Amino acid sequence: MDYQNRAGSRFGGGGVAGYQETNAARRERLKKLALETIDLSKDPYFMKNHLGTYECRLCLTMHANENSYLTHTQGKAHQTNLARRDAMENRKAQRTAPVVQTGLSQSQVPLRKNIMKIGRPGYKASKIRDPETGQFGLRFQLKYPDIQLNVRPRYRIMSAYEQRVEAPDRKFQYLVVAAEPYESVAFKINAHEIDRSPGRFWTYWDAPTYTIQFFFNVDKLS
Ligand SMILES: [Zn+2]
């Protein structure tokens, strides 16, 4: 019998080293497999940002290249967040199920939340221009120092006819940003078509700052 190859063996612990090598080899194999089989264009959490680096929209992490992103997707943090997201989607589906049975749409039965609003966030809005395409765009930075734990700001683009605050003017659209317990704020912007191609509409949550950046499909801002 060859005792040298048993784990915990007195003869230099060769078995233990062998186990570690196997783990590393396994990680390497999984990574290779992922690179060959994962289609990043179908990953809803994979995003190329305006800096040319990559982000995981689920974990809000930054990655220098696709490889680093793929390694991240197999890590514990990403897997935990995926499981959490699944559980949340399931709970949401269960909550809305009775509403569907009554024949009412979700928008007719808003979830009432008892939240004391604490005022509007500070913000900065700037005009930007993509040096490569020449497109003009806008960048909004909102500050939410007292945002609720585990709340991420969210945005919506509304047409002039969806909003109820003022008389509709088709020359404008609205960017609405919500983050509890802050009041929602709306920015009135030109109704130019927004560039929705991948990676061009960009949001980034780096608490307490929420950044939204996008470009219009025009080369002039009126
Ligand atoms: Zn992730």
GROMACS .gro file of C-alpha atoms and ligand atoms in nm:
model
  223
    1MET     CA    1   0.000   0.000   0.000
    2ASP     CA    2   0.129   0.349  -0.081
    3TYR     CA    3   0.086   0.564   0.233
    4GLN     CA    4   0.231   0.875   0.069
    5ASN     CA    5  -0.087   0.947  -0.123
    6ARG     CA    6  -0.326   0.939   0.173
    7ALA     CA    7  -0.459   1.265   0.317
    8GLY     CA    8  -0.311   1.343   0.655
    9SER     CA    9  -0.029   1.102   0.595
   10ARG     CA   10   0.279   1.148   0.815
   11PHE     CA   11   0.492   1.132   0.505
   12GLY     CA   12   0.480   1.503   0.413
   13GLY     CA   13   0.102   1.545   0.385
   14GLY     CA   14   0.112   1.491   0.012
   15GLY     CA   15  -0.255   1.397   0.014
   16VAL     CA   16  -0.363   1.738   0.142
   17ALA     CA   17  -0.163   1.926  -0.120
   18GLY     CA   18  -0.319   1.702  -0.380
   19TYR     CA   19  -0.667   1.801  -0.260
   20GLN     CA   20  -0.588   2.174  -0.293
   21GLU     CA   21  -0.461   2.124  -0.644
   22THR     CA   22  -0.781   1.946  -0.731
   23ASN     CA   23  -0.983   2.244  -0.605
   24ALA     CA   24  -0.781   2.490  -0.811
   25ALA     CA   25  -0.809   2.266  -1.113
   26ARG     CA   26  -1.183   2.243  -1.060
   27ARG     CA   27  -1.217   2.622  -1.043
   28GLU     CA   28  -1.011   2.653  -1.359
   29ARG     CA   29  -1.225   2.394  -1.536
   30LEU     CA   30  -1.549   2.568  -1.432
   31LYS     CA   31  -1.415   2.903  -1.548
   32LYS     CA   32  -1.320   2.759  -1.884
   33LEU     CA   33  -1.657   2.594  -1.915
   34ALA     CA   34  -1.832   2.923  -1.833
   35LEU     CA   35  -1.629   3.110  -2.093
   36GLU     CA   36  -1.727   2.856  -2.354
   37THR     CA   37  -2.095   2.826  -2.270
   38ILE     CA   38  -2.213   3.160  -2.129
   39ASP     CA   39  -2.356   3.406  -2.377
   40LEU     CA   40  -2.297   3.739  -2.204
   41SER     CA   41  -2.541   3.917  -2.433
   42LYS     CA   42  -2.817   3.713  -2.268
   43ASP     CA   43  -2.703   3.785  -1.912
   44PRO     CA   44  -2.940   4.051  -1.776
   45TYR     CA   45  -2.688   4.155  -1.511
   46PHE     CA   46  -2.391   4.205  -1.741
   47MET     CA   47  -2.340   4.563  -1.844
   48LYS     CA   48  -2.070   4.761  -2.019
   49ASN     CA   49  -2.056   5.110  -1.874
   50HIS     CA   50  -1.948   5.441  -2.022
   51LEU     CA   51  -1.593   5.391  -1.892
   52GLY     CA   52  -1.553   5.083  -2.107
   53THR     CA   53  -1.537   4.852  -1.806
   54TYR     CA   54  -1.803   4.606  -1.695
   55GLU     CA   55  -2.055   4.591  -1.417
   56CYS     CA   56  -2.267   4.333  -1.246
   57ARG     CA   57  -2.604   4.503  -1.214
   58LEU     CA   58  -2.709   4.249  -0.954
   59CYS     CA   59  -2.418   4.297  -0.714
   60LEU     CA   60  -2.318   4.650  -0.830
   61THR     CA   61  -1.959   4.544  -0.876
   62MET     CA   62  -1.713   4.672  -1.137
   63HIS     CA   63  -1.497   4.447  -1.352
   64ALA     CA   64  -1.203   4.531  -1.575
   65ASN     CA   65  -1.284   4.267  -1.836
   66GLU     CA   66  -1.527   3.992  -1.933
   67ASN     CA   67  -1.312   3.727  -1.774
   68SER     CA   68  -1.320   3.898  -1.438
   69TYR     CA   69  -1.698   3.934  -1.468
   70LEU     CA   70  -1.736   3.563  -1.547
   71THR     CA   71  -1.523   3.467  -1.249
   72HIS     CA   72  -1.744   3.692  -1.037
   73THR     CA   73  -2.064   3.520  -1.158
   74GLN     CA   74  -1.934   3.195  -1.015
   75GLY     CA   75  -1.838   3.346  -0.683
   76LYS     CA   76  -2.033   3.320  -0.360
   77ALA     CA   77  -2.156   3.683  -0.351
   78HIS     CA   78  -2.314   3.666  -0.695
   79GLN     CA   79  -2.468   3.324  -0.633
   80THR     CA   80  -2.611   3.440  -0.300
   81ASN     CA   81  -2.759   3.750  -0.463
   82LEU     CA   82  -2.908   3.539  -0.742
   83ALA     CA   83  -3.075   3.310  -0.487
   84ARG     CA   84  -3.203   3.611  -0.294
   85ARG     CA   85  -3.338   3.769  -0.613
   86ASP     CA   86  -3.518   3.445  -0.702
   87ALA     CA   87  -3.676   3.425  -0.358
   88MET     CA   88  -3.789   3.787  -0.386
   89GLU     CA   89  -3.944   3.732  -0.731
   90ASN     CA   90  -4.131   3.431  -0.593
   91ARG     CA   91  -4.269   3.627  -0.300
   92LYS     CA   92  -4.374   3.907  -0.534
   93ALA     CA   93  -4.552   3.661  -0.761
   94GLN     CA   94  -4.739   3.522  -0.462
   95ARG     CA   95  -4.843   3.868  -0.344
   96THR     CA   96  -4.982   3.972  -0.681
   97ALA     CA   97  -5.159   3.643  -0.751
   98PRO     CA   98  -5.485   3.732  -0.566
   99VAL     CA   99  -5.494   4.068  -0.745
  100VAL     CA  100  -5.486   3.894  -1.081
  101GLN     CA  101  -5.782   3.678  -0.977
  102THR     CA  102  -6.000   3.981  -0.908
  103GLY     CA  103  -5.945   4.098  -1.263
  104LEU     CA  104  -5.779   4.422  -1.156
  105SER     CA  105  -5.445   4.520  -1.293
  106GLN     CA  106  -5.161   4.590  -1.057
  107SER     CA  107  -5.160   4.961  -1.125
  108GLN     CA  108  -5.518   4.989  -1.003
  109VAL     CA  109  -5.427   4.833  -0.670
  110PRO     CA  110  -5.113   5.006  -0.552
  111LEU     CA  111  -4.939   4.859  -0.252
  112ARG     CA  112  -4.993   5.105   0.029
  113LYS     CA  113  -4.684   5.163   0.232
  114ASN     CA  114  -4.674   5.372   0.543
  115ILE     CA  115  -4.361   5.568   0.482
  116MET     CA  116  -4.292   5.908   0.628
  117LYS     CA  117  -4.145   6.115   0.345
  118ILE     CA  118  -3.838   6.317   0.438
  119GLY     CA  119  -3.811   6.566   0.154
  120ARG     CA  120  -3.631   6.585  -0.178
  121PRO     CA  121  -3.281   6.466  -0.253
  122GLY     CA  122  -3.003   6.704  -0.351
  123TYR     CA  123  -2.910   6.669  -0.717
  124LYS     CA  124  -2.684   6.784  -0.994
  125ALA     CA  125  -2.783   6.772  -1.360
  126SER     CA  126  -2.531   6.817  -1.639
  127LYS     CA  127  -2.527   6.812  -2.016
  128ILE     CA  128  -2.276   6.567  -2.157
  129ARG     CA  129  -2.148   6.476  -2.500
  130ASP     CA  130  -2.009   6.147  -2.624
  131PRO     CA  131  -1.677   6.235  -2.787
  132GLU     CA  132  -1.700   5.934  -3.020
  133THR     CA  133  -2.055   5.955  -3.150
  134GLY     CA  134  -2.110   6.327  -3.098
  135GLN     CA  135  -2.438   6.250  -2.923
  136PHE     CA  136  -2.560   6.485  -2.654
  137GLY     CA  137  -2.693   6.348  -2.332
  138LEU     CA  138  -2.769   6.417  -1.971
  139ARG     CA  139  -2.624   6.304  -1.644
  140PHE     CA  140  -2.813   6.325  -1.317
  141GLN     CA  141  -2.652   6.271  -0.980
  142LEU     CA  142  -2.885   6.247  -0.682
  143LYS     CA  143  -2.780   6.229  -0.319
  144TYR     CA  144  -2.965   6.000  -0.080
  145PRO     CA  145  -2.771   6.001   0.248
  146ASP     CA  146  -3.075   5.886   0.450
  147ILE     CA  147  -3.206   5.621   0.214
  148GLN     CA  148  -3.362   5.316   0.378
  149LEU     CA  149  -3.144   5.015   0.427
  150ASN     CA  150  -3.153   4.779   0.126
  151VAL     CA  151  -3.340   5.033  -0.088
  152ARG     CA  152  -3.198   5.112  -0.425
  153PRO     CA  153  -3.319   5.423  -0.608
  154ARG     CA  154  -3.520   5.351  -0.921
  155TYR     CA  155  -3.613   5.561  -1.220
  156ARG     CA  156  -3.880   5.579  -1.485
  157ILE     CA  157  -3.912   5.778  -1.806
  158MET     CA  158  -4.264   5.917  -1.844
  159SER     CA  159  -4.417   6.073  -2.149
  160ALA     CA  160  -4.595   6.406  -2.119
  161TYR     CA  161  -4.925   6.221  -2.127
  162GLU     CA  162  -4.843   5.980  -1.845
  163GLN     CA  163  -4.769   6.248  -1.590
  164ARG     CA  164  -5.047   6.425  -1.400
  165VAL     CA  165  -4.859   6.719  -1.257
  166GLU     CA  166  -4.896   6.968  -1.539
  167ALA     CA  167  -5.072   7.009  -1.874
  168PRO     CA  168  -4.919   6.767  -2.125
  169ASP     CA  169  -4.676   6.919  -2.373
  170ARG     CA  170  -4.546   6.669  -2.625
  171LYS     CA  171  -4.215   6.854  -2.654
  172PHE     CA  172  -4.117   6.716  -2.314
  173GLN     CA  173  -4.077   6.392  -2.124
  174TYR     CA  174  -3.999   6.332  -1.759
  175LEU     CA  175  -3.734   6.139  -1.574
  176VAL     CA  176  -3.883   6.035  -1.240
  177VAL     CA  177  -3.655   5.906  -0.964
  178ALA     CA  178  -3.785   5.739  -0.649
  179ALA     CA  179  -3.599   5.629  -0.336
  180GLU     CA  180  -3.775   5.580  -0.006
  181PRO     CA  181  -3.814   5.759   0.226
  182TYR     CA  182  -3.735   6.057  -0.003
  183GLU     CA  183  -3.999   6.227  -0.213
  184SER     CA  184  -3.990   6.125  -0.576
  185VAL     CA  185  -3.849   6.390  -0.806
  186ALA     CA  186  -3.919   6.450  -1.173
  187PHE     CA  187  -3.686   6.616  -1.425
  188LYS     CA  188  -3.852   6.771  -1.728
  189ILE     CA  189  -3.640   6.697  -2.033
  190ASN     CA  190  -3.670   6.738  -2.408
  191ALA     CA  191  -3.874   6.465  -2.573
  192HIS     CA  192  -3.584   6.356  -2.794
  193GLU     CA  193  -3.558   5.986  -2.856
  194ILE     CA  194  -3.331   5.829  -2.594
  195ASP     CA  195  -3.057   5.594  -2.708
  196ARG     CA  196  -3.155   5.257  -2.562
  197SER     CA  197  -2.887   5.047  -2.726
  198PRO     CA  198  -2.694   4.821  -2.486
  199GLY     CA  199  -2.471   5.001  -2.240
  200ARG     CA  200  -2.582   5.346  -2.346
  201PHE     CA  201  -2.845   5.403  -2.079
  202TRP     CA  202  -2.654   5.376  -1.762
  203THR     CA  203  -2.737   5.390  -1.390
  204TYR     CA  204  -2.500   5.349  -1.103
  205TRP     CA  205  -2.575   5.326  -0.733
  206ASP     CA  206  -2.279   5.408  -0.517
  207ALA     CA  207  -2.450   5.505  -0.192
  208PRO     CA  208  -2.537   5.779  -0.122
  209THR     CA  209  -2.506   5.885  -0.489
  210TYR     CA  210  -2.734   5.760  -0.764
  211THR     CA  211  -2.617   5.841  -1.115
  212ILE     CA  212  -2.827   5.816  -1.430
  213GLN     CA  213  -2.670   5.888  -1.764
  214PHE     CA  214  -2.805   5.859  -2.115
  215PHE     CA  215  -2.771   5.997  -2.464
  216PHE     CA  216  -3.024   6.123  -2.713
  217ASN     CA  217  -3.034   6.006  -3.071
  218VAL     CA  218  -2.969   6.361  -3.187
  219ASP     CA  219  -2.650   6.553  -3.241
  220LYS     CA  220  -2.791   6.882  -3.117
  221LEU     CA  221  -2.961   6.974  -2.791
  222SER     CA  222  -3.237   7.225  -2.842
  223ZN      ZN  223  -2.291   3.972  -0.944
   0.00000   0.00000   0.00000
